[in-house]
């Protein structure tokens, strides 16, 4: 019993000290504090680390430029552990203890939806950076997203493929909100154009063999295959399709090509067309990449999402500057202005009436000779 | 006020995981059934209750009972063909069974009403909270904490009375090896099935509470990792002791959350601290297994 009492005391003392320090720091803090939730551990840690770096880069630039009406900006980063439970723990801590009015994040709609519902109920602004489910649109007035929803990417990708003159289409996508969203919108666009949709194959991540899915995909011999995959899976799917001698007549069309372009075996991905985010050859992206390399070194792994996190941080800072206060209604209103005037690394960041992106900028690319090149 | 709200949130999580921990403790701690699929009950309870309340528009209490019933049946059904298996095979079967449940909800969106972007990988949002309209955003967590604590108390009382009854003595003897129970003429198969069903009921209850508190569920919330979190609670708290199971849930959840605060005043890079937290939690479990093999609260040995 004595041991038990000591353990209980230890736990509560640890918690108590932690809370006390946090409260003290939040009350006495000079800077304007915002929160961020990223997957710093778990299955999406690579993307989360890149996003955190993007935010830190923006933070450095914002403070170098004078901060928010004279106050430095500070970000408290919390780990979602790549899970909704970890995400909920993180937002509760940021809102209840750190008293932030703005939270940037999260990666994955599966985390952004529950955290967004809760932060919205608390009238705290949340700006998602890498979540694309159209359900996000319904969360409420305090929720924003700097990445175009699947409807934007899916439609643009299908429009690109339709220009090839293909008549029949199929898709192979990862079985998560991101992949299925692309499937739904490419199919919708293809059917609207009066073409034939043959098959929609969904696969689970982290499998060691995708031959069954590939066989089903090519059973009806589609002219075009839409393709969504993270690095590891795309390497295997393309390799196995290549070994099986299966290739769509009018080619593969992929979204977010930088998710896999550094990992695939070049000959298996030769000729894949698709879209990459942002102004891939624009000045802003070049500046971002140079600054990133300068701060984190050439070996730091970049994903497609760090640039969105960078943009989200800048937009939050602009909105705070415009609002001139941390009243969330004022910041929410200012976010529409900030999104409209900000020239982002990932393109125009204007919000529609639901706080979602009006559009997203994508550049057409082709993978050839082991590289992504602009498609002409 | 903020601190209190955060502590209330933490207490709700502790209560929900405490119920899950009690459920696993009944199966593993008292009966020796290495259930690696505890999250399957959690998932089934959450989805069943959501369907009953959201799709069929029935009251929360029916959702709760429905979730418990579905998980009871699931525990019963998976135990029928597997009750004779040895511990390691049992672990594999339960792990696979929980994955079947998760993959079913990942692919069958019609279960929760279907429609664009509802169910399947998209998850289900807008799950009603019981008597939500009667409370403000700030007082509601206190009410929900009351519900969660009441459920925890019921789970504790039921499982405690079961483990202290003659039934409890039999399952403890099964845990020590089949021979003794068989020599006494007990049908160990039936006892295992009943334990899985009863444990399933409370696993389902925890799932219902989780779903209605967060208002959103998706298959990615029910990955196998959640099972191992519950295992950590039972091991650290003390297997074969119901108070220990609850204490384990309190400690693990407190540890998970309190370590978040360290970086607010220790100059350490966030990515490093995030990884260190996971390492420390792992070390805590290993240390508990090495130095406190019976956990923080040892099982009371009774001589009959």
XYZ file of C-alpha atoms in Angstrom:
680
model
C 0.000 0.000 0.000
C 2.896 2.306 0.871
C 4.444 1.661 -2.552
C 1.117 2.345 -4.218
C 0.680 5.640 -2.363
C 4.175 6.717 -3.373
C 3.550 5.832 -7.013
C 0.257 7.731 -7.063
C 1.913 10.710 -5.422
C 4.730 10.549 -7.961
C 2.336 10.538 -10.895
C 0.322 13.465 -9.638
C 3.389 15.460 -8.597
C 4.838 14.991 -12.092
C 1.557 16.040 -13.647
C 1.174 18.934 -11.221
C 4.666 20.288 -11.817
C 4.140 20.019 -15.535
C 0.838 21.892 -15.412
C 2.253 24.546 -13.112
C 5.201 25.235 -15.405
C 2.980 25.321 -18.458
C 0.507 27.717 -16.908
C 3.309 29.931 -15.706
C 4.882 30.007 -19.141
C 1.586 30.717 -20.898
C 0.673 33.538 -18.517
C 4.061 35.215 -18.444
C 4.843 34.755 -22.117
C 5.661 37.833 -24.170
C 5.328 36.159 -27.545
C 2.086 35.405 -29.303
C 1.727 31.668 -28.956
C 0.085 29.338 -31.419
C 0.015 25.548 -31.470
C 0.859 22.920 -34.032
C -0.029 19.245 -34.213
C 2.047 17.006 -36.440
C 2.810 13.283 -36.520
C 6.341 13.422 -35.090
C 6.284 9.711 -34.262
C 4.453 6.736 -35.730
C 3.746 5.761 -39.310
C 3.660 9.312 -40.676
C 6.685 10.633 -38.801
C 8.638 11.409 -42.000
C 5.897 13.694 -43.299
C 5.311 15.137 -39.820
C 8.961 15.986 -39.320
C 9.060 17.704 -42.706
C 5.930 19.675 -41.835
C 7.404 20.732 -38.524
C 10.523 21.909 -40.342
C 8.387 23.885 -42.812
C 6.627 25.587 -39.900
C 9.906 26.302 -38.108
C 11.313 27.844 -41.281
C 8.295 30.115 -41.627
C 8.499 30.994 -37.927
C 12.107 32.087 -38.314
C 11.220 34.291 -41.290
C 8.177 35.788 -39.548
C 10.166 36.719 -36.472
C 13.053 38.036 -38.592
C 10.499 40.282 -40.292
C 9.354 41.743 -36.963
C 6.858 39.168 -35.734
C 3.190 39.960 -35.076
C 2.668 43.690 -34.441
C 5.960 43.768 -32.596
C 5.560 40.541 -30.665
C 7.554 37.494 -31.631
C 5.538 34.490 -32.723
C 6.032 31.234 -30.837
C 4.837 27.785 -31.855
C 4.240 24.962 -29.395
C 4.606 21.741 -31.322
C 2.707 18.670 -30.207
C 2.960 15.117 -31.481
C -0.175 13.376 -32.755
C 1.690 10.037 -32.686
C 0.078 9.492 -36.129
C -3.168 8.600 -34.355
C -6.507 10.283 -33.617
C -6.091 9.553 -29.884
C -2.680 11.251 -29.825
C -4.170 14.137 -31.827
C -6.977 14.606 -29.310
C -4.496 14.545 -26.413
C -2.445 17.180 -28.232
C -5.297 19.628 -28.930
C -6.662 19.294 -25.395
C -3.252 20.230 -24.035
C -2.793 23.134 -26.443
C -6.240 24.614 -25.833
C -6.808 23.918 -22.139
C -3.278 24.373 -20.830
C -1.372 26.502 -23.337
C -4.499 28.568 -24.144
C -3.685 28.943 -27.814
C -6.207 30.548 -30.148
C -4.771 29.063 -33.326
C -3.595 25.533 -34.080
C -1.895 24.459 -37.277
C -2.470 20.849 -38.321
C -3.045 18.029 -38.815
C -1.702 15.514 -41.280
C -4.451 13.082 -42.377
C -8.180 13.742 -42.388
C -8.565 10.940 -39.841
C -6.833 13.171 -37.285
C -8.045 16.541 -38.578
C -11.730 15.569 -38.428
C -11.988 14.670 -34.708
C -9.547 17.349 -33.573
C -11.264 19.922 -35.811
C -14.714 19.070 -34.439
C -13.451 19.600 -30.926
C -11.416 22.783 -31.551
C -14.367 24.212 -33.468
C -16.653 23.528 -30.496
C -14.155 25.466 -28.383
C -14.039 28.336 -30.922
C -10.331 27.770 -31.515
C -8.977 28.195 -35.039
C -7.506 25.094 -36.649
C -5.724 25.274 -39.999
C -5.199 21.858 -41.555
C -2.208 21.475 -43.850
C -2.360 17.959 -45.213
C -5.947 16.801 -45.019
C -8.153 16.484 -48.064
C -11.447 14.799 -47.108
C -14.480 16.810 -48.283
C -16.028 16.101 -44.832
C -13.675 18.786 -43.505
C -15.918 21.338 -45.210
C -18.681 20.595 -42.701
C -16.692 21.134 -39.488
C -17.532 24.772 -38.871
C -16.475 28.420 -38.974
C -13.227 28.012 -37.052
C -11.755 25.303 -39.267
C -9.603 26.070 -42.322
C -7.535 24.055 -44.762
C -4.602 25.202 -46.897
C -4.573 22.101 -49.084
C -7.096 21.646 -51.873
C -9.623 18.935 -51.073
C -9.730 15.747 -53.103
C -12.386 17.237 -55.347
C -9.827 19.739 -56.652
C -6.935 17.334 -57.259
C -9.149 14.464 -58.493
C -10.910 16.652 -61.020
C -7.708 18.227 -62.359
C -5.973 14.872 -62.664
C -8.888 13.375 -64.579
C -9.061 16.413 -66.878
C -5.362 15.932 -67.649
C -5.884 12.257 -68.488
C -8.965 12.941 -70.614
C -6.814 15.049 -72.940
C -4.977 11.850 -73.954
C -8.031 10.710 -75.890
C -8.463 7.625 -73.706
C -11.880 5.982 -73.665
C -11.606 3.611 -70.692
C -10.331 4.356 -67.194
C -9.513 2.581 -63.941
C -7.833 3.495 -60.677
C -5.642 1.947 -58.024
C -5.620 3.941 -54.811
C -4.666 3.476 -51.196
C -7.627 2.522 -49.016
C -7.743 5.662 -46.892
C -9.670 8.957 -47.147
C -6.956 10.487 -49.318
C -6.880 7.641 -51.841
C -10.622 7.106 -51.994
C -11.239 10.819 -52.422
C -9.071 10.794 -55.533
C -10.888 7.700 -56.781
C -14.317 9.295 -56.304
C -13.447 12.527 -58.104
C -11.521 11.019 -61.007
C -14.412 8.607 -61.596
C -16.963 11.419 -61.386
C -15.040 13.567 -63.869
C -14.480 10.690 -66.306
C -18.161 9.733 -66.275
C -19.207 13.360 -66.677
C -17.062 13.466 -69.831
C -19.013 10.483 -71.171
C -16.131 8.019 -70.954
C -16.127 4.522 -69.466
C -15.052 3.765 -65.914
C -13.945 0.133 -65.683
C -12.551 -0.592 -62.250
C -11.636 1.005 -58.913
C -9.079 -1.014 -56.981
C -8.251 -0.081 -53.385
C -5.226 -1.514 -51.652
C -4.012 -1.609 -48.075
C -0.700 -0.077 -47.108
C 2.396 -1.993 -46.036
C 1.623 -5.179 -47.942
C 4.447 -7.153 -49.470
C 2.608 -8.254 -52.609
C 0.152 -6.352 -54.799
C -0.092 -8.762 -57.740
C -3.713 -9.682 -57.017
C -4.728 -6.000 -57.045
C -2.705 -5.360 -60.233
C -4.327 -8.317 -62.012
C -7.779 -7.038 -61.102
C -6.813 -3.564 -62.267
C -5.755 -4.722 -65.718
C -8.399 -7.441 -66.181
C -10.509 -5.123 -68.372
C -7.536 -3.512 -70.083
C -8.063 0.194 -69.263
C -6.514 2.881 -71.452
C -5.599 4.985 -68.429
C -4.929 4.073 -64.813
C -5.110 6.682 -62.044
C -2.588 5.942 -59.384
C -2.166 7.126 -55.807
C 0.556 5.749 -53.605
C 3.089 6.611 -50.961
C 6.756 5.870 -51.645
C 7.112 2.289 -50.428
C 3.894 1.018 -51.968
C 4.418 2.796 -55.293
C 7.850 1.239 -55.642
C 6.394 -2.237 -55.205
C 3.234 -1.737 -57.274
C 5.109 -0.272 -60.239
C 7.827 -2.929 -60.001
C 5.316 -5.773 -59.934
C 3.223 -4.297 -62.770
C 6.435 -3.910 -64.778
C 7.437 -7.530 -64.098
C 3.953 -8.689 -65.111
C 4.269 -6.737 -68.385
C 1.157 -4.682 -67.604
C 0.931 -1.068 -68.642
C -2.102 1.019 -69.626
C -2.154 1.952 -73.325
C -2.411 5.690 -72.628
C -0.334 5.527 -69.469
C -0.498 5.966 -65.723
C -1.660 9.262 -64.225
C -0.597 9.998 -60.665
C -1.310 12.683 -58.091
C 1.305 14.213 -55.775
C 4.150 12.649 -57.781
C 6.822 13.837 -55.365
C 5.473 11.345 -52.813
C 7.194 8.583 -54.759
C 9.470 10.094 -57.406
C 12.626 9.612 -55.321
C 11.869 6.031 -54.370
C 10.710 4.145 -57.466
C 12.912 2.117 -59.782
C 13.258 4.505 -62.761
C 12.464 2.051 -65.586
C 9.260 0.897 -63.863
C 7.903 4.445 -63.660
C 9.079 5.689 -67.057
C 6.488 7.877 -68.751
C 4.093 8.306 -65.807
C 2.270 11.601 -66.099
C 0.599 13.488 -63.316
C 0.457 16.501 -61.067
C 2.690 18.018 -58.448
C 1.662 20.694 -56.002
C 2.430 24.361 -56.177
C 4.492 26.411 -58.508
C 7.059 23.695 -59.030
C 9.290 25.928 -61.082
C 8.215 29.212 -59.493
C 10.341 31.623 -57.508
C 8.576 30.994 -54.178
C 9.203 27.258 -54.257
C 12.822 27.768 -55.298
C 13.291 30.174 -52.398
C 11.628 27.741 -50.019
C 13.781 24.844 -51.165
C 16.963 26.909 -50.886
C 16.066 28.120 -47.395
C 15.133 24.575 -46.336
C 18.429 23.197 -47.620
C 20.339 25.993 -45.941
C 18.668 25.386 -42.552
C 18.418 21.607 -42.486
C 21.154 20.468 -44.868
C 21.002 18.740 -48.232
C 20.271 15.368 -46.636
C 17.022 16.443 -44.941
C 14.158 14.507 -46.457
C 11.474 16.698 -48.036
C 7.952 15.497 -48.719
C 5.061 17.123 -50.522
C 3.659 18.499 -47.253
C 6.354 20.696 -45.694
C 5.557 23.536 -48.088
C 1.864 23.464 -47.072
C 2.875 23.642 -43.410
C 5.116 26.597 -44.234
C 2.229 28.362 -45.986
C -0.181 27.590 -43.136
C 2.184 29.216 -40.637
C 2.564 32.343 -42.729
C -1.195 32.630 -43.258
C -1.804 32.234 -39.512
C 0.770 34.950 -38.792
C -0.751 37.284 -41.372
C -4.236 36.740 -39.968
C -2.994 37.456 -36.439
C -1.365 40.646 -37.681
C -4.512 41.738 -39.496
C -6.804 40.897 -36.584
C -4.522 42.658 -34.160
C -5.862 40.559 -31.316
C -6.322 36.921 -30.399
C -10.116 36.959 -30.493
C -10.881 33.936 -32.625
C -13.840 35.486 -34.448
C -11.560 38.314 -35.533
C -8.807 35.901 -36.560
C -11.269 33.724 -38.496
C -12.422 36.774 -40.434
C -8.832 37.889 -40.999
C -7.875 34.460 -42.328
C -10.035 35.054 -45.406
C -8.144 38.270 -46.085
C -4.778 36.658 -45.344
C -5.491 33.720 -47.663
C -6.418 36.135 -50.435
C -3.319 38.324 -50.263
C -0.714 35.672 -49.468
C 1.363 34.387 -52.366
C 2.138 30.858 -51.201
C 4.867 28.391 -52.010
C 1.999 26.068 -52.940
C 0.169 28.708 -54.964
C -2.890 30.874 -54.334
C -4.269 30.199 -50.849
C -7.681 31.891 -51.041
C -10.354 30.309 -48.839
C -13.932 29.699 -49.943
C -16.911 30.371 -47.653
C -16.279 27.124 -45.732
C -12.609 27.893 -45.085
C -11.478 25.425 -47.746
C -9.228 26.216 -50.688
C -10.936 27.762 -53.696
C -8.430 25.966 -55.870
C -4.983 24.509 -55.604
C -2.169 24.981 -58.001
C -0.818 21.886 -59.677
C 1.787 21.550 -62.351
C 1.667 18.856 -64.984
C 4.775 16.691 -64.915
C 6.168 13.574 -66.537
C 8.542 11.092 -64.952
C 11.280 10.262 -67.400
C 14.917 9.209 -67.121
C 14.566 8.924 -63.348
C 13.413 12.534 -62.983
C 10.264 14.598 -62.816
C 10.158 17.077 -65.663
C 7.498 19.608 -66.669
C 5.032 18.063 -69.132
C 4.728 19.939 -72.405
C -10.249 26.447 -15.394
C -8.222 25.200 -18.324
C -6.217 22.880 -16.120
C -9.404 21.456 -14.635
C -10.864 20.903 -18.112
C -7.695 19.163 -19.186
C -7.728 16.981 -16.073
C -11.379 16.125 -16.714
C -10.485 15.075 -20.262
C -7.610 13.016 -18.901
C -9.876 11.431 -16.282
C -12.418 10.477 -18.975
C -9.670 8.814 -20.993
C -8.412 7.039 -17.866
C -11.920 5.773 -17.094
C -12.464 4.491 -20.654
C -9.075 2.785 -20.787
C -9.618 1.565 -17.225
C -12.674 -0.364 -18.433
C -10.662 -1.797 -21.341
C -7.889 -2.720 -18.946
C -10.329 -4.439 -16.554
C -11.732 -6.388 -19.482
C -8.291 -7.588 -20.592
C -7.352 -8.327 -17.008
C -10.316 -10.681 -16.719
C -9.208 -12.518 -19.841
C -5.446 -12.489 -19.384
C -4.816 -11.647 -15.735
C -7.341 -14.089 -14.285
C -7.835 -16.681 -17.021
C -4.499 -16.646 -18.838
C -6.064 -15.963 -22.245
C -3.488 -13.957 -24.210
C -5.969 -11.735 -26.007
C -4.055 -9.678 -28.584
C -7.291 -8.514 -30.145
C -8.758 -6.436 -27.336
C -9.113 -3.494 -29.714
C -11.603 -5.581 -31.730
C -14.157 -5.333 -28.902
C -13.409 -1.634 -28.556
C -13.994 -1.124 -32.286
C -17.157 -3.222 -32.449
C -18.693 -1.483 -29.437
C -17.915 1.934 -30.923
C -19.362 1.153 -34.354
C -22.431 -0.697 -33.086
C -23.395 2.076 -30.709
C -22.763 4.682 -33.408
C -25.012 2.828 -35.855
C -27.807 2.423 -33.302
C -27.764 6.055 -32.210
C -26.814 7.792 -35.466
C -28.533 5.665 -38.106
C -31.517 4.267 -36.194
C -31.914 7.405 -34.072
C -32.323 5.397 -30.880
C -31.311 6.622 -27.407
C -27.749 6.491 -26.181
C -28.543 3.854 -23.568
C -29.698 1.466 -26.308
C -26.518 2.188 -28.222
C -24.533 1.343 -25.117
C -26.397 -1.902 -24.555
C -26.258 -2.761 -28.256
C -22.513 -2.167 -28.358
C -21.999 -4.381 -25.335
C -24.229 -7.096 -26.777
C -22.433 -7.086 -30.145
C -19.040 -7.338 -28.439
C -20.306 -10.095 -26.154
C -21.451 -12.077 -29.159
C -18.172 -11.438 -30.927
C -16.208 -12.682 -27.924
C -18.474 -15.709 -27.694
C -18.245 -16.533 -31.402
C -14.462 -16.255 -31.724
C -14.005 -18.311 -28.548
C -16.103 -21.260 -29.761
C -13.655 -22.590 -32.372
C -10.551 -21.439 -30.524
C -11.232 -22.317 -26.883
C -8.971 -25.352 -26.999
C -5.977 -23.510 -28.424
C -2.824 -22.930 -26.427
C -1.765 -19.454 -25.358
C 0.419 -18.509 -28.352
C -2.143 -19.690 -30.894
C -4.847 -17.867 -28.975
C -2.831 -14.653 -29.281
C -2.549 -15.023 -33.064
C -6.236 -15.825 -33.505
C -7.446 -12.884 -31.435
C -5.053 -10.511 -33.178
C -6.424 -11.653 -36.544
C -10.048 -11.480 -35.353
C -9.622 -7.849 -34.295
C -8.115 -7.032 -37.674
C -11.092 -8.676 -39.407
C -13.426 -6.381 -37.475
C -11.381 -3.294 -38.360
C -11.059 -4.242 -42.027
C -14.803 -4.948 -42.190
C -15.593 -1.407 -41.059
C -12.857 -0.060 -43.337
C -14.539 -1.536 -46.389
C -18.246 -1.636 -45.531
C -19.435 1.937 -45.268
C -23.135 0.986 -45.524
C -23.028 -0.242 -41.915
C -23.043 3.308 -40.619
C -25.496 4.641 -43.157
C -23.168 5.092 -46.129
C -23.422 8.192 -48.307
C -20.641 10.312 -49.702
C -17.639 10.442 -47.424
C -19.351 8.624 -44.572
C -18.095 5.355 -43.175
C -15.276 3.195 -44.456
C -11.915 4.889 -44.466
C -13.581 8.310 -44.024
C -14.855 7.399 -40.587
C -18.086 8.625 -39.032
C -18.503 12.071 -37.535
C -21.289 13.885 -35.754
C -21.932 11.011 -33.333
C -24.503 12.329 -30.828
C -23.469 12.847 -27.220
C -25.998 11.900 -24.536
C -27.970 14.844 -23.109
C -25.599 17.257 -24.807
C -28.191 20.026 -25.135
C -28.615 20.251 -21.365
C -25.027 21.380 -20.779
C -22.666 24.077 -21.990
C -19.413 23.244 -23.818
C -17.550 23.718 -20.529
C -19.821 21.751 -18.207
C -20.516 18.826 -20.501
C -17.138 17.080 -19.935
C -17.956 16.947 -16.202
C -21.237 15.207 -16.957
C -19.539 12.782 -19.320
C -16.896 12.094 -16.710
C -19.739 11.076 -14.413
C -21.045 8.623 -17.017
C -17.555 7.213 -17.635
C -16.842 6.800 -13.918
C -20.203 5.152 -13.363
C -19.453 2.682 -16.168
C -15.992 2.071 -14.699
C -17.537 1.403 -11.302
C -20.067 -1.034 -12.791
C -17.294 -2.812 -14.719
C -15.165 -3.025 -11.581
C -17.982 -4.327 -9.397
C -19.132 -6.921 -11.927
C -15.654 -8.204 -12.777
C -14.600 -8.129 -9.146
C -17.620 -10.147 -8.041
C -17.058 -12.617 -10.870
C -13.405 -13.136 -10.002
C -14.230 -13.617 -6.296
C -16.955 -16.142 -7.005
C -16.509 -19.910 -7.507
C -16.424 -19.095 -11.231
C -13.417 -16.889 -10.533
C -11.623 -19.672 -8.710
C -12.072 -21.965 -11.687
C -10.724 -19.452 -14.202
C -7.720 -18.826 -11.969
C -7.049 -22.540 -11.915
C -7.314 -22.609 -15.729
C -4.696 -19.857 -15.848
C -2.260 -22.060 -13.931
C -2.687 -24.892 -16.440
C -5.554 -26.977 -17.758
C -4.812 -30.088 -15.692
C -6.038 -28.922 -12.309
C -9.375 -27.634 -13.574
C -9.894 -30.755 -15.696
C -9.067 -32.987 -12.731
C -11.854 -31.248 -10.843
C -14.252 -32.047 -13.658
C -14.526 -28.528 -15.012
C -15.207 -27.934 -18.689
C -12.437 -25.426 -19.327
C -13.708 -24.779 -22.815
C -17.010 -23.380 -21.507
C -15.250 -21.209 -18.962
C -12.965 -19.707 -21.601
C -15.919 -18.929 -23.860
C -17.791 -17.245 -21.003
C -14.743 -15.180 -20.045
C -14.264 -13.989 -23.631
C -17.935 -13.049 -23.846
C -17.932 -11.165 -20.544
C -14.626 -9.471 -21.288
C -15.991 -8.592 -24.720
C -19.023 -6.887 -23.183
C -16.868 -4.462 -21.217
C -14.456 -3.943 -24.116
C -17.527 -2.959 -26.146
C -18.708 -0.639 -23.382
C -15.385 1.210 -23.506
C -15.779 1.549 -27.294
C -19.271 3.070 -26.919
C -17.996 5.620 -24.419
C -15.078 6.482 -26.685
C -17.287 6.996 -29.760
C -19.868 9.205 -28.050
C -17.266 11.289 -26.269
C -15.130 12.097 -29.300
C -18.056 12.218 -31.731
C -15.912 10.689 -34.461
C -14.633 7.191 -35.160
C -12.648 5.712 -38.006
C -10.943 2.359 -38.550
C -7.507 3.906 -38.070
C -8.366 4.500 -34.402
C -8.530 0.759 -33.857
C -5.129 -0.445 -34.999
C -3.439 -3.337 -33.120
C -1.191 -0.832 -31.330
C -4.133 0.163 -29.113
C -4.299 -3.409 -27.811
C -0.697 -3.226 -26.708
C -1.352 0.027 -24.888
C -3.991 -1.821 -22.852
C -1.551 -4.674 -22.292
C 0.924 -2.158 -20.915
C -1.742 -0.955 -18.477
C -2.442 -4.457 -17.201
C 1.249 -5.366 -16.914
C 2.298 -2.161 -15.180
C -0.736 -2.075 -12.874
C -0.647 -5.717 -11.931
C -2.262 -8.621 -13.691
C -4.840 -10.603 -11.774
C -5.772 -7.577 -9.701
C -8.649 -5.318 -10.713
C -7.387 -2.323 -8.779
C -4.039 -2.835 -10.492
C -5.688 -2.830 -13.933
C -7.301 0.540 -13.213
C -4.101 1.928 -11.699
C -2.210 0.807 -14.809
C -4.641 2.748 -17.011
C -4.243 5.830 -14.810
C -0.445 5.655 -14.862
C -0.028 4.991 -18.580
C -2.495 7.712 -19.592
C -0.974 10.171 -17.096
C 2.488 9.311 -18.345
C 1.500 9.696 -21.982
C 0.061 13.135 -21.320
C 2.330 14.542 -18.617
C 5.462 13.871 -20.689
C 4.059 16.230 -23.318
C 4.711 19.087 -20.899
C 8.422 18.393 -20.500
C 9.399 20.200 -23.674
C 7.593 23.341 -22.514
C 10.428 24.005 -20.074
C 13.266 21.648 -20.982
C 15.236 22.844 -24.012
C 14.930 19.756 -26.143
C 13.992 19.477 -29.784
C 10.320 18.478 -30.212
C 11.006 15.641 -32.644
C 13.615 14.198 -30.290
C 11.336 14.473 -27.261
C 8.431 12.895 -29.147
C 10.596 9.884 -29.962
C 12.041 9.804 -26.437
C 8.523 9.668 -24.957
C 7.832 6.494 -26.867
C 11.183 5.043 -25.818
C 10.548 5.886 -22.154
C 7.100 4.297 -22.245
C 8.668 1.165 -23.726
C 11.387 1.182 -21.065
C 8.755 1.601 -18.338
C 6.961 -1.516 -19.529
C 10.194 -3.513 -19.790
C 11.249 -2.334 -16.315
C 7.856 -3.286 -14.895
C 8.220 -6.759 -16.369
C 11.784 -7.154 -15.086
C 11.537 -5.690 -11.605
C 7.846 -5.880 -10.778
C 6.784 -9.044 -12.486
C 3.417 -8.925 -10.795
C 2.925 -5.211 -11.411
C 2.423 -2.380 -8.946
C -0.384 -4.126 -7.099
C 0.204 -7.825 -6.720
C -2.584 -10.297 -7.020
C -3.873 -11.372 -3.627
C -3.081 -15.018 -3.115
C -5.892 -16.811 -1.372
C -5.524 -20.165 0.259
C -8.700 -22.192 0.057
